[in-house]
Structures are given as structure tokens and as C-alpha cells.
PDB file of C-alpha atoms in Angstrom:
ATOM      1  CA  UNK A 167     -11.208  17.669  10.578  1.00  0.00           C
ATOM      2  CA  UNK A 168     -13.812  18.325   7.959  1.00  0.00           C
ATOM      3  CA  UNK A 169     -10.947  19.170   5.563  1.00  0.00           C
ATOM      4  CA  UNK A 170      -9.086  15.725   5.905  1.00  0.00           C
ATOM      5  CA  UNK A 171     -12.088  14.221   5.634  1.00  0.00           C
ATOM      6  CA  UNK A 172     -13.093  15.799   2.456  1.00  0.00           C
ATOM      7  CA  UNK A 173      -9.313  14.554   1.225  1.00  0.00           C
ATOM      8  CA  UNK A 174     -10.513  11.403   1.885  1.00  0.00           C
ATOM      9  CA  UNK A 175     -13.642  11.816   0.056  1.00  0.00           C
ATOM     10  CA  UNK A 176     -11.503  12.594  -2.664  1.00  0.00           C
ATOM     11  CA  UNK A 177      -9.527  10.359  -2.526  1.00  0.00           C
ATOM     12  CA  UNK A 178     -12.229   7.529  -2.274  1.00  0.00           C
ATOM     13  CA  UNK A 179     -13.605   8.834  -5.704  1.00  0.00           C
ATOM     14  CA  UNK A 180     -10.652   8.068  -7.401  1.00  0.00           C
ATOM     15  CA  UNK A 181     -11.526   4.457  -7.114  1.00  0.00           C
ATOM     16  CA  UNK A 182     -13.183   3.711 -10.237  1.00  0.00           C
ATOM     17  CA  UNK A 183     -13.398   0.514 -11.616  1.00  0.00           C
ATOM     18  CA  UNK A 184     -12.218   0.827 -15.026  1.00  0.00           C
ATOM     19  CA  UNK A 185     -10.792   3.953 -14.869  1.00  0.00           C
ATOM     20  CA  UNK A 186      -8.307   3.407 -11.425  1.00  0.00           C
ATOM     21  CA  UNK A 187      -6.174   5.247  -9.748  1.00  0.00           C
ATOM     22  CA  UNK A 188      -2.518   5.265 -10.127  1.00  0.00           C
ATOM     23  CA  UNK A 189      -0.045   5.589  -7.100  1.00  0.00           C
ATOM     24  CA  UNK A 190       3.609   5.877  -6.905  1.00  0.00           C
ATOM     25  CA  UNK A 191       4.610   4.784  -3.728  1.00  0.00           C
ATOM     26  CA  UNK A 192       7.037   6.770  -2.064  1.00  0.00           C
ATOM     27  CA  UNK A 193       9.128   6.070   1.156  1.00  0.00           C
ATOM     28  CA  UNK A 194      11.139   8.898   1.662  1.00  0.00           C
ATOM     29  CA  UNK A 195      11.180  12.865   1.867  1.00  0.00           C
ATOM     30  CA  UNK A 196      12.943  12.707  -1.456  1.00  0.00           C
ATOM     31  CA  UNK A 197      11.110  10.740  -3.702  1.00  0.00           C
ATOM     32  CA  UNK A 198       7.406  12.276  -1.358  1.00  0.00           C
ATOM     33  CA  UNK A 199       8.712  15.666  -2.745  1.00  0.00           C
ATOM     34  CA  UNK A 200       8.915  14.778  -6.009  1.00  0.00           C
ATOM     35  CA  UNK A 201       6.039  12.218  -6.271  1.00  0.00           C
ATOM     36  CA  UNK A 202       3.611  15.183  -5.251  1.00  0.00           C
ATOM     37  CA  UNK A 203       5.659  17.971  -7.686  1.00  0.00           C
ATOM     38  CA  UNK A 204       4.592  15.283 -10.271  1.00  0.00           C
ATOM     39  CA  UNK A 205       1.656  16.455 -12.990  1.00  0.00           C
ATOM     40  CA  UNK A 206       0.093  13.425 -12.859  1.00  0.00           C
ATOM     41  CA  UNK A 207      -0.335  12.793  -9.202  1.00  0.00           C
ATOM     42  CA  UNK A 208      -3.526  12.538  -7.544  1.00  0.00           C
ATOM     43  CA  UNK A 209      -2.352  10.747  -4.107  1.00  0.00           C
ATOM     44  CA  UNK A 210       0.289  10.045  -2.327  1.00  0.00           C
ATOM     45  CA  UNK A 211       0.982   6.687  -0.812  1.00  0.00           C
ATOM     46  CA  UNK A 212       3.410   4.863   1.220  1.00  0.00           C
ATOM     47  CA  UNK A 213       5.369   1.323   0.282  1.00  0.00           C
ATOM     48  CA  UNK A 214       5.984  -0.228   4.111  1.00  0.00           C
ATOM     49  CA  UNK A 215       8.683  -2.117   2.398  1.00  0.00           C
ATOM     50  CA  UNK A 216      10.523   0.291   0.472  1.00  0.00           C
ATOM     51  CA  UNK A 217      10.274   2.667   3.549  1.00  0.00           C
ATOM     52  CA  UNK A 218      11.874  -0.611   6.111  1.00  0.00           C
ATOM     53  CA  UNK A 219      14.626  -0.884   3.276  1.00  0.00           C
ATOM     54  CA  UNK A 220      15.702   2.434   3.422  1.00  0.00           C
ATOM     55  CA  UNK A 221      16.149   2.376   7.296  1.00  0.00           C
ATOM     56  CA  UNK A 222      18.106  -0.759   6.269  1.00  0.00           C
ATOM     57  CA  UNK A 223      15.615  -3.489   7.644  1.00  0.00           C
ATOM     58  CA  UNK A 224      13.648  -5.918   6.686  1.00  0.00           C
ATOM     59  CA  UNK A 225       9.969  -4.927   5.732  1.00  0.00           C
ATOM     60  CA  UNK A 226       8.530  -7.384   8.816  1.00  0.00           C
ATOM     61  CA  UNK A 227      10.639  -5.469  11.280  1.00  0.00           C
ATOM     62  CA  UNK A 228       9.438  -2.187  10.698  1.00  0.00           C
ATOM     63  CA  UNK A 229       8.030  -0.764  13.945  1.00  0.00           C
ATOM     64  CA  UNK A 230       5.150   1.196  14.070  1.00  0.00           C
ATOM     65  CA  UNK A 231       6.985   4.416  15.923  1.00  0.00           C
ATOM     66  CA  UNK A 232       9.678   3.614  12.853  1.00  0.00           C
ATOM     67  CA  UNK A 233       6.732   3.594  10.209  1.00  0.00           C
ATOM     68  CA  UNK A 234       4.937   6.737  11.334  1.00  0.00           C
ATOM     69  CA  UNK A 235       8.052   8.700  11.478  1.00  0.00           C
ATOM     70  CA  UNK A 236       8.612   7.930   7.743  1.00  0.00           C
ATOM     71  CA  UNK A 237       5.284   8.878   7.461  1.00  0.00           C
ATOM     72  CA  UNK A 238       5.248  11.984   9.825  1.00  0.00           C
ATOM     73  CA  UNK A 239       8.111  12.789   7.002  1.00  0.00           C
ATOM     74  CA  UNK A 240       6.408  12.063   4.351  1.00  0.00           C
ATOM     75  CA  UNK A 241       3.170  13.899   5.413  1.00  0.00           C
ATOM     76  CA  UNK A 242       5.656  17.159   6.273  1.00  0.00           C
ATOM     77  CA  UNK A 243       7.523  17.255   2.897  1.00  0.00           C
ATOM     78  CA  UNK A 244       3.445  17.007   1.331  1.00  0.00           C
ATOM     79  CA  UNK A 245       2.061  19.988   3.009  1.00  0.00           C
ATOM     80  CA  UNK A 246       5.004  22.345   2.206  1.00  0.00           C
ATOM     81  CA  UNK A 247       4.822  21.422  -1.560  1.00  0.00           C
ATOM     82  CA  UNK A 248       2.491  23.535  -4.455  1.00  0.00           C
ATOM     83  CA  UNK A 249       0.027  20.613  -3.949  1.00  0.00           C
ATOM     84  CA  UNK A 250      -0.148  20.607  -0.084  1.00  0.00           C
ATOM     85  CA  UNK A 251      -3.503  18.877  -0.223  1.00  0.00           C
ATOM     86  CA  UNK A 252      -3.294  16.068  -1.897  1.00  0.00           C
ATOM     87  CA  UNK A 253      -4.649  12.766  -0.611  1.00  0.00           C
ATOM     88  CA  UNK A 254      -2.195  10.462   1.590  1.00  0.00           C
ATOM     89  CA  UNK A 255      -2.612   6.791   2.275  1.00  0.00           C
ATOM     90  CA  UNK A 256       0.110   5.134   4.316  1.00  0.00           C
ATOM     91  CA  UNK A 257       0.694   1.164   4.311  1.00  0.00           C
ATOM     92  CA  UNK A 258       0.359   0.462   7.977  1.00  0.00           C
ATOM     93  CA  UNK A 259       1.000  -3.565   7.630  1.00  0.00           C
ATOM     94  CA  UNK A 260      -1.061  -5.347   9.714  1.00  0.00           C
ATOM     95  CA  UNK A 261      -2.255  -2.229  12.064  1.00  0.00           C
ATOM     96  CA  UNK A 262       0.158  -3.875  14.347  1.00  0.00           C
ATOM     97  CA  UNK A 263      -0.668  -4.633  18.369  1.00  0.00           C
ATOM     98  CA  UNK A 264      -3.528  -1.797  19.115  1.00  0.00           C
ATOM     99  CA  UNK A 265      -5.282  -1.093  15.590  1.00  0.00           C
ATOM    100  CA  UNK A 266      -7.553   1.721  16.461  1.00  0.00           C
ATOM    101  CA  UNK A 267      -4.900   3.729  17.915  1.00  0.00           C
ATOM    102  CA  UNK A 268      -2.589   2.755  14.812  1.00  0.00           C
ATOM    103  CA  UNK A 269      -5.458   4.488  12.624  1.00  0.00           C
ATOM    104  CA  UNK A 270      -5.679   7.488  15.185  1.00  0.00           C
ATOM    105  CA  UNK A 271      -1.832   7.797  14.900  1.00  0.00           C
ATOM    106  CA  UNK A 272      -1.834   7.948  11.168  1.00  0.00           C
ATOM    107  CA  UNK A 273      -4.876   9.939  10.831  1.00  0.00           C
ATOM    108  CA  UNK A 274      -2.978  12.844  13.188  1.00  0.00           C
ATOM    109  CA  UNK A 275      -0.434  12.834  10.618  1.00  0.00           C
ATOM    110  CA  UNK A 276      -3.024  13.617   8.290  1.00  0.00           C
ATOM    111  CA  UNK A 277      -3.198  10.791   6.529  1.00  0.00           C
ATOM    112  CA  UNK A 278      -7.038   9.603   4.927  1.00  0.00           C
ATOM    113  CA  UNK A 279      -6.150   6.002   4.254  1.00  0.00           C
ATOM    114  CA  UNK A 280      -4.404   3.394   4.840  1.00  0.00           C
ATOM    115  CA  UNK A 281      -3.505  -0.472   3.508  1.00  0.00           C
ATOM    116  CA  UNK A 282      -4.376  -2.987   6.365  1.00  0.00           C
ATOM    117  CA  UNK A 283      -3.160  -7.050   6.024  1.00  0.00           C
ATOM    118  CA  UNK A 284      -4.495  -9.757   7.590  1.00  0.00           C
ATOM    119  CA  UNK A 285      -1.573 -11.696   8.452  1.00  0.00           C
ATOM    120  CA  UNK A 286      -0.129 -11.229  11.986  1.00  0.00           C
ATOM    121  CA  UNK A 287       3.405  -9.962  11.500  1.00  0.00           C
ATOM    122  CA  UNK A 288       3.814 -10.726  15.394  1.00  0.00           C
ATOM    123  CA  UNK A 289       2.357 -14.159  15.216  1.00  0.00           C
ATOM    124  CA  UNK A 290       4.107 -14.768  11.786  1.00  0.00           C
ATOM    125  CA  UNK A 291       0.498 -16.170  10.687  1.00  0.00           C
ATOM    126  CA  UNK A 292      -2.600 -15.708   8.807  1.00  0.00           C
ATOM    127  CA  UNK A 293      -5.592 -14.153  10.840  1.00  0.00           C
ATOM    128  CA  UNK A 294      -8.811 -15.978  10.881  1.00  0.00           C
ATOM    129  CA  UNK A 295     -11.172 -14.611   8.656  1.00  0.00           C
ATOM    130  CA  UNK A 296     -13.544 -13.301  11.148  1.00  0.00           C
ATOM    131  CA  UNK A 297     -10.379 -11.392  13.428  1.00  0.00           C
ATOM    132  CA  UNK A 298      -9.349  -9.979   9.795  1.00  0.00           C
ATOM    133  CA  UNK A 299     -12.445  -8.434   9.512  1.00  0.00           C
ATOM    134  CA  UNK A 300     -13.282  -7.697  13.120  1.00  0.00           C
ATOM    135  CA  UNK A 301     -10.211  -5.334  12.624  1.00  0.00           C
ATOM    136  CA  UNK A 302     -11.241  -3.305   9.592  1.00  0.00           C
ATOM    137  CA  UNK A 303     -14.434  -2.871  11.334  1.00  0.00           C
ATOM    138  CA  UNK A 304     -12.292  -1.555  14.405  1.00  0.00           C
ATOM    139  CA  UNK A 305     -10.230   0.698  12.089  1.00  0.00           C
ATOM    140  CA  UNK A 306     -13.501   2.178  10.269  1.00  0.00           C
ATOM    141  CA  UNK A 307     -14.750   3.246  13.748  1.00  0.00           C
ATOM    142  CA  UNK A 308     -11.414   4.604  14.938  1.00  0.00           C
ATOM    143  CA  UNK A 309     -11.898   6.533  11.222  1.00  0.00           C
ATOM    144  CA  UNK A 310     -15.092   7.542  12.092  1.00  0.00           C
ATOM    145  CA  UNK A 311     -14.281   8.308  15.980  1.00  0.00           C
ATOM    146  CA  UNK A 312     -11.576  10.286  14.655  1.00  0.00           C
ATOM    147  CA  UNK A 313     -13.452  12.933  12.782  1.00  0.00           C
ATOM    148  CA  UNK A 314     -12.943  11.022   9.461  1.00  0.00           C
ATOM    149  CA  UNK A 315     -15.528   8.838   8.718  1.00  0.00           C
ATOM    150  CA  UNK A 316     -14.898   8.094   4.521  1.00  0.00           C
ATOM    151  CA  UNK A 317     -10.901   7.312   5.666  1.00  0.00           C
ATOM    152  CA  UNK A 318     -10.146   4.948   2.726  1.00  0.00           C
ATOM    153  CA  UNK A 319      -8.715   1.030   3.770  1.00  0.00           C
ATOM    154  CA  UNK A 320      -7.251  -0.989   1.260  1.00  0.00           C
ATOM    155  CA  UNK A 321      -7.167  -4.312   2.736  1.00  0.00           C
ATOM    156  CA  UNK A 322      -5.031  -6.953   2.168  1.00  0.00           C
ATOM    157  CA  UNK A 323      -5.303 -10.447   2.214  1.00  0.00           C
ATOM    158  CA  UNK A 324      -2.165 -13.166   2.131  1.00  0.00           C
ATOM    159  CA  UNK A 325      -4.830 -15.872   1.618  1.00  0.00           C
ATOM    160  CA  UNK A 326      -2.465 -17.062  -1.386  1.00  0.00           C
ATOM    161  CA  UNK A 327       0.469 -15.879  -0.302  1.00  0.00           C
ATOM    162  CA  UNK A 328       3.477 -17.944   1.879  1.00  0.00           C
ATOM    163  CA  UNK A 329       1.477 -17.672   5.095  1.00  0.00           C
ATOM    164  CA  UNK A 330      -1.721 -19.018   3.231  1.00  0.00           C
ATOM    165  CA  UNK A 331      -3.058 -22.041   1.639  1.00  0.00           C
ATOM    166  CA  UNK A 332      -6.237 -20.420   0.424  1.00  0.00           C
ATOM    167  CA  UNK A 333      -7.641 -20.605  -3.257  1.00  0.00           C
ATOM    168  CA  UNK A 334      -8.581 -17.657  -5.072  1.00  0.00           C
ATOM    169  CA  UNK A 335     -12.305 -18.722  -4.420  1.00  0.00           C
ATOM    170  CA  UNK A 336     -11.081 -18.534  -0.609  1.00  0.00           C
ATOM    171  CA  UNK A 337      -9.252 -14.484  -1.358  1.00  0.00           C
ATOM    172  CA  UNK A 338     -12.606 -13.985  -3.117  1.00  0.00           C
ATOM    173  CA  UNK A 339     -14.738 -14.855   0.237  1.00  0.00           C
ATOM    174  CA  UNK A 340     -12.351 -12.696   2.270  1.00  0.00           C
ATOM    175  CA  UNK A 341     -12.514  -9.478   0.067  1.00  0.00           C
ATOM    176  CA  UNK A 342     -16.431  -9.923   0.193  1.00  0.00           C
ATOM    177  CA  UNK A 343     -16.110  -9.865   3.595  1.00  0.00           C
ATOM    178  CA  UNK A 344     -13.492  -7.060   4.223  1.00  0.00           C
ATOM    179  CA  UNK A 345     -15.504  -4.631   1.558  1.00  0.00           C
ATOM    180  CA  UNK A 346     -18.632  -5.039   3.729  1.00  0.00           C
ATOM    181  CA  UNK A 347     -16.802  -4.495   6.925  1.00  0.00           C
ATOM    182  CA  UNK A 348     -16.106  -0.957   5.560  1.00  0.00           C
ATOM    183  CA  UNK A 349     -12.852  -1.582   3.280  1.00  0.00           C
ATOM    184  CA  UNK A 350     -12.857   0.256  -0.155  1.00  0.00           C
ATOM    185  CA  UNK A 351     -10.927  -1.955  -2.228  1.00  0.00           C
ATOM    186  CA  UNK A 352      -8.998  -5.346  -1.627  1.00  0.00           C
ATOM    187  CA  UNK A 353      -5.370  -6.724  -2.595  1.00  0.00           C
ATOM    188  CA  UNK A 354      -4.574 -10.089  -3.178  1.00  0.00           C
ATOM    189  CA  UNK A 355      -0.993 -10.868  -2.377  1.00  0.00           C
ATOM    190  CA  UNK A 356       0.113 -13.641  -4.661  1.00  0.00           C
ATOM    191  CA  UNK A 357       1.525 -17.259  -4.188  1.00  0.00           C
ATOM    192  CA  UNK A 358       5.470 -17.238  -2.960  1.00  0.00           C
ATOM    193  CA  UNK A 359       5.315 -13.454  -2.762  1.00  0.00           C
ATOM    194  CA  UNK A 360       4.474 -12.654  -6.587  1.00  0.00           C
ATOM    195  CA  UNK A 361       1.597 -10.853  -8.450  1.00  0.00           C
ATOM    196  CA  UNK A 362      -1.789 -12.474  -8.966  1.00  0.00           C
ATOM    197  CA  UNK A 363      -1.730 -13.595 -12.763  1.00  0.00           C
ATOM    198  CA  UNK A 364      -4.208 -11.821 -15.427  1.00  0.00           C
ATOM    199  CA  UNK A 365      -6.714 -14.364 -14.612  1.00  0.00           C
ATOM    200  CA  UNK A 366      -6.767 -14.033 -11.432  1.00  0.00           C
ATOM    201  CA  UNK A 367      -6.853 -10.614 -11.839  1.00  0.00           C
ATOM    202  CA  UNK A 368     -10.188 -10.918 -14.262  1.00  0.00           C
ATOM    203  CA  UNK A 369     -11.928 -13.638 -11.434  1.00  0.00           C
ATOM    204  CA  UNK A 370     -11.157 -10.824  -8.556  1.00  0.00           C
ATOM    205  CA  UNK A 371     -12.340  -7.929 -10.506  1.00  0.00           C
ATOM    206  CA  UNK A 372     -15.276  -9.806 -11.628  1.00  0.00           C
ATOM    207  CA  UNK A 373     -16.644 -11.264  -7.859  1.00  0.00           C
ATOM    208  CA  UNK A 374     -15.665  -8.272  -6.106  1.00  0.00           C
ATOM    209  CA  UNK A 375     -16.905  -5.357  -9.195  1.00  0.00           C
ATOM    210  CA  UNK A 376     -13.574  -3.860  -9.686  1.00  0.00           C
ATOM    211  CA  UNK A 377     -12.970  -2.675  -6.427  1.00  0.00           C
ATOM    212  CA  UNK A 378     -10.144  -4.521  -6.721  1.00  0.00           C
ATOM    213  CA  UNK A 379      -6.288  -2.907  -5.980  1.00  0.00           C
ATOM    214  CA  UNK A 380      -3.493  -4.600  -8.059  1.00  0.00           C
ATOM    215  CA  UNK A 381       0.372  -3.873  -7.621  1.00  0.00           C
ATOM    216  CA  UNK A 382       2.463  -2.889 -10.821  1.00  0.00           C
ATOM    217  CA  UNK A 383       4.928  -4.916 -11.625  1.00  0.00           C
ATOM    218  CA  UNK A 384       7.559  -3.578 -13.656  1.00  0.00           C
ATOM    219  CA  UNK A 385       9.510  -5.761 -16.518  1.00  0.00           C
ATOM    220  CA  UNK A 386       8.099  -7.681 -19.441  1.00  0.00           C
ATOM    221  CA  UNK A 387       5.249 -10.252 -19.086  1.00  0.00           C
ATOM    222  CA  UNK A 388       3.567  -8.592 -16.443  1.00  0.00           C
ATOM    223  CA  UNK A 389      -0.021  -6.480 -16.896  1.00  0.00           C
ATOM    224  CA  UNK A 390       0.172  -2.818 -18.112  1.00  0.00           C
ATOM    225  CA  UNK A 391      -1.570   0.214 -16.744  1.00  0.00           C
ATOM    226  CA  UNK A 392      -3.830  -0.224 -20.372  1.00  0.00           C
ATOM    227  CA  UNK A 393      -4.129  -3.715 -19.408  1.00  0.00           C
ATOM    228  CA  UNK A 394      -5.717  -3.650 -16.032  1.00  0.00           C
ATOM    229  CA  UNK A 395      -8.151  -0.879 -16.937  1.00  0.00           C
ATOM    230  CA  UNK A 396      -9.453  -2.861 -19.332  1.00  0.00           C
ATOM    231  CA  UNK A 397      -9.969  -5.972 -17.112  1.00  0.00           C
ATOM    232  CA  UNK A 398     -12.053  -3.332 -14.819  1.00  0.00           C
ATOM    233  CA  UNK A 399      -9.772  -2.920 -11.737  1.00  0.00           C
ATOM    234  CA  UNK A 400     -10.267   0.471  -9.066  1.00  0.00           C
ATOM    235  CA  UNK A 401      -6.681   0.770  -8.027  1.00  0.00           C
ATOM    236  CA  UNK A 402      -3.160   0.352  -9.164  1.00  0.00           C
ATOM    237  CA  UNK A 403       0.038   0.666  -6.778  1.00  0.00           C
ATOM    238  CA  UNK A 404       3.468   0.032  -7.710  1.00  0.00           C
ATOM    239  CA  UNK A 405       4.818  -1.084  -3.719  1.00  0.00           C
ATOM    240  CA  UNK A 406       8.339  -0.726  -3.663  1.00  0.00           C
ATOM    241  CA  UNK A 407       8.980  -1.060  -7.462  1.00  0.00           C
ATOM    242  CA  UNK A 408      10.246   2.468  -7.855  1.00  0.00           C
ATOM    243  CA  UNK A 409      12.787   1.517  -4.420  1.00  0.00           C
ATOM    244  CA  UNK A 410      14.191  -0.817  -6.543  1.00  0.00           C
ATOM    245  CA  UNK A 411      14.914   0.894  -9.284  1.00  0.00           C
ATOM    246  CA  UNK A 412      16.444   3.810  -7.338  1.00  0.00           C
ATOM    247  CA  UNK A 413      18.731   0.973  -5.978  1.00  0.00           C
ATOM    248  CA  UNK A 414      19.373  -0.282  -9.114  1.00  0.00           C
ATOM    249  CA  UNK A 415      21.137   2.147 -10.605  1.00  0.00           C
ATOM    250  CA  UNK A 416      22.172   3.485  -7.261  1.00  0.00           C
ATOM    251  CA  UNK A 417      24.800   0.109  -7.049  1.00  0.00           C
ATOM    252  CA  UNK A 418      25.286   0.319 -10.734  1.00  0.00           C
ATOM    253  CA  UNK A 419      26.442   3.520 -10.426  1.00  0.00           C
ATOM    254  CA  UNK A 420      28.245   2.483  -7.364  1.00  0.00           C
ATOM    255  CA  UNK A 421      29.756  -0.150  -8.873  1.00  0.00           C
ATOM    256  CA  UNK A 422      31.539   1.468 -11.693  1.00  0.00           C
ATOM    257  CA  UNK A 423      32.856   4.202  -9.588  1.00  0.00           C
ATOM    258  CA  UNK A 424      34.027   2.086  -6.776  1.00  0.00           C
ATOM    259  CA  UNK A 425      35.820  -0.396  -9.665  1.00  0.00           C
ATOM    260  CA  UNK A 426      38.204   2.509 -10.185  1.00  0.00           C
ATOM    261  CA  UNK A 427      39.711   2.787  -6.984  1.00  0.00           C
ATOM    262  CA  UNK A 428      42.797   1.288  -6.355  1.00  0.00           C
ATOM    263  CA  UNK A 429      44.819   1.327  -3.028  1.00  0.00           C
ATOM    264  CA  UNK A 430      48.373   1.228  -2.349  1.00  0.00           C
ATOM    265  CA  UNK A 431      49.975  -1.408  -0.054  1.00  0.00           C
TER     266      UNK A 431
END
């Protein structure tokens, strides 16, 4: 295991505050093999709801056999590539029912990191505070019990999202909480599903010192790359952004083909 595990010290010293790390989540064989082929990759990371939505299901209904497989996938296409040992972080939702095995599982796959939420997919709720973070503290000592102790958790909190009625002072006091349990950097999952805004952005990078993960979101008025290096963040992530572009032009395409086809009565 000492090789995975120096992967994930790797990958854990990408995280620099002001100078982040830039991943382009994949979900798929396809888009793994070319993601790692790519010059500018460092890591390789998972979307769980671009890799539900290509199985055709909603992103809460992904199963954990049905995420690993994408991953086992995923992790395959990796290792047979020129860059076999690059860094892979898979978004495991909440950890689901047994979270120490759901970090043993992953890490088998080779996997050094993973995101973890604390809302309860099976509850359809928010965790308490102190459950969130009893859970990262189980997952680092699954890490740890599993021969990788610096496996990397980017933990998520819904504090402002749907599911939450939380502040940002409120997401602030959770990622406090969740770094110190062992996580390396924390995303804030904005209100009604959207981004955080810049300055929420600038109050989370500046209470938690830039160990702070924000998702790109592509399309005018949103933060840049330039942007968010500037306001001092560790970690950038584009989620299923790239899935729906793919899509995009996959029904455009679709579209205009399937408008020529005429049948006789």
C-alpha cells in the first residue's frame, strides 16, 4: 500500500491555497481515458452525478455497488493509460449506510480520496453537526486502517443548500469542524442547488485559510479559474459540468439528424 499512499500524498500537496488544483470530473471510461491522456492533468476525480446520469438515474439513487463499478471502471481505464499513476478521488455522496467499509471499498479500487456530504441521502436530511463529523473521523481511520493514512476527504456540507437552513457563519463552523476531524478541504453547496457567490467564496477562504474546494461553473457571470486563485482557494472541481456539455451537443446533434427523418404511412 505504500505506493497508494504516496498517490495520496501527492495528491494532498496539490492543495494549495492560492495556487489550487484543477479537476475535470469524469464519469465514464471514455471521458477517464481521455481526462488522464490530458497534459494538464494532475488527478483524476469522479462527478457522482454525472456518473448516476449516465446510468440514466437520478444522482440520489445511485447505489453504492452502482457507484464503485463506475469507479472500478474508471480506476481500470487509469492504470492502463501512459499516466497509470495518477491520483484518483471518487465522490462517494454521503459514504452511504456503513462508511468505513465505503472508504475500504474505494480505497481497493485504488482510489486516495474521496468527497464525503453530510446530508443523509437515505434520511433525505441534513446530519447533525457532530454525526457529520463523527463520520469523517470514521472514514480517516478506515484510511488509516487501510494502509493509507494521508487518503484525501473533501467534505461537503449542504448547510445552505435545500436540505439546510444554515448561514454561511453556520457552513463556516462546520468546515472548522470537518478540517479538524481529518478532512483536507471543505465544499459549500449553495442555496437551491447553485454555487456559493464570490463573497461567499472570499468569507470561506478567509475563516477556513483557503482550504476551501469550489465547483466551476461554466457560462458568464460565474468565477474564473484566475478568479478563484486570486481569492486564495485550494481546490477547484467542475462536478458534472463537462456531462452537460457532452449532452449538449450530444441532443443538438441529435436533434438535427433526427429532424431529417421522415416516415412513410
Amino acid at each position: 500500500m505504500s505506493s497508494q499512499n504516496d498517490r495520496a500524498i501527492y495528491f494532498r500537496s496539490l492543495h494549495h491555497p492560492g495556487n489550487p488544483i484543477v479537476l475535470s470530473n469524469v464519469y465514464d471510461g471514455a471521458t477517464a481515458s481521455y481526462i488522464a491522456g490530458h497534459a494538464t492533468t494532475k488527478a483524476i476525480a469522479t462527478a457522482s452525478y454525472a456518473v448516476a446520469a449516465s446510468q440514466g438515474i437520478a444522482d440520489e439513487s445511485l447505489t453504492l455497488p452502482q457507484n464503485l463499478a463506475a469507479a472500478r471502471t474508471i480506476a481500470a481505464v487509469v492504470a492502463a493509460t501512459t499516466s497509470p499513476q495518477l491520483p484518483l478521488t471518487v465522490d462517494m455522496q454521503d459514504g452511504y449506510e456503513d462508511v468505513a467499509q465505503t472508504i475500504r471499498d474505494v480505497i481497493a479500487l485504488g482510489a486516495v480520496g474521496c468527497n464525503l456530504e453530510d446530508f443523509d441521502n437515505a434520511a433525505g436530511k441534513l446530519r447533525s453537526l457532530s454525526e457529520a463529523v463523527n463520520r469523517i473521523r470514521t472514514a480517516v481511520q478506515a484510511a488509516r486502517e487501510a494502509g493509507v493514512p494521508d487518503f484525501v476527504i473533501n467534505a461537503r456540507t449542504d448547510v445552505l443548500g435545500p436540505a439546510g437552513t444554515g448561514s454561511i457563519e453556520d457552513a463556516i463552523e462546520r468546515g472548522k469542524a470537518f478540517l479538524d476531524a481529518g478532512a483536507c478541504t471543505v465544499f459549500v453547496w449553495g442555496p437551491g442547488g447553485r454555487g456559493v457567490s464570490g463573497d461567499e467564496v472570499r468569507e470561506l477562504a478567509k475563516a477556513l485559510g483557503g482550504r476551501v474546494n469550489v465547483k466551476l461553473n461554466l457560462g458568464d457571470g460565474y468565477l474564473t479559474v484566475s478568479e478563484l486563485k486570486k481569492i486564495g482557494v485550494a481546490r477547484i472541481s467542475l462536478g458534472p459540468e463537462l456531462w452537460r456539455a457532452a449532452m449538449g451537443a450530444f441532443r443538438e446533434t441529435a436533434d438535427r439528424l433526427l429532424a431529417q427523418v421522415s416516415y412513410q404511412k
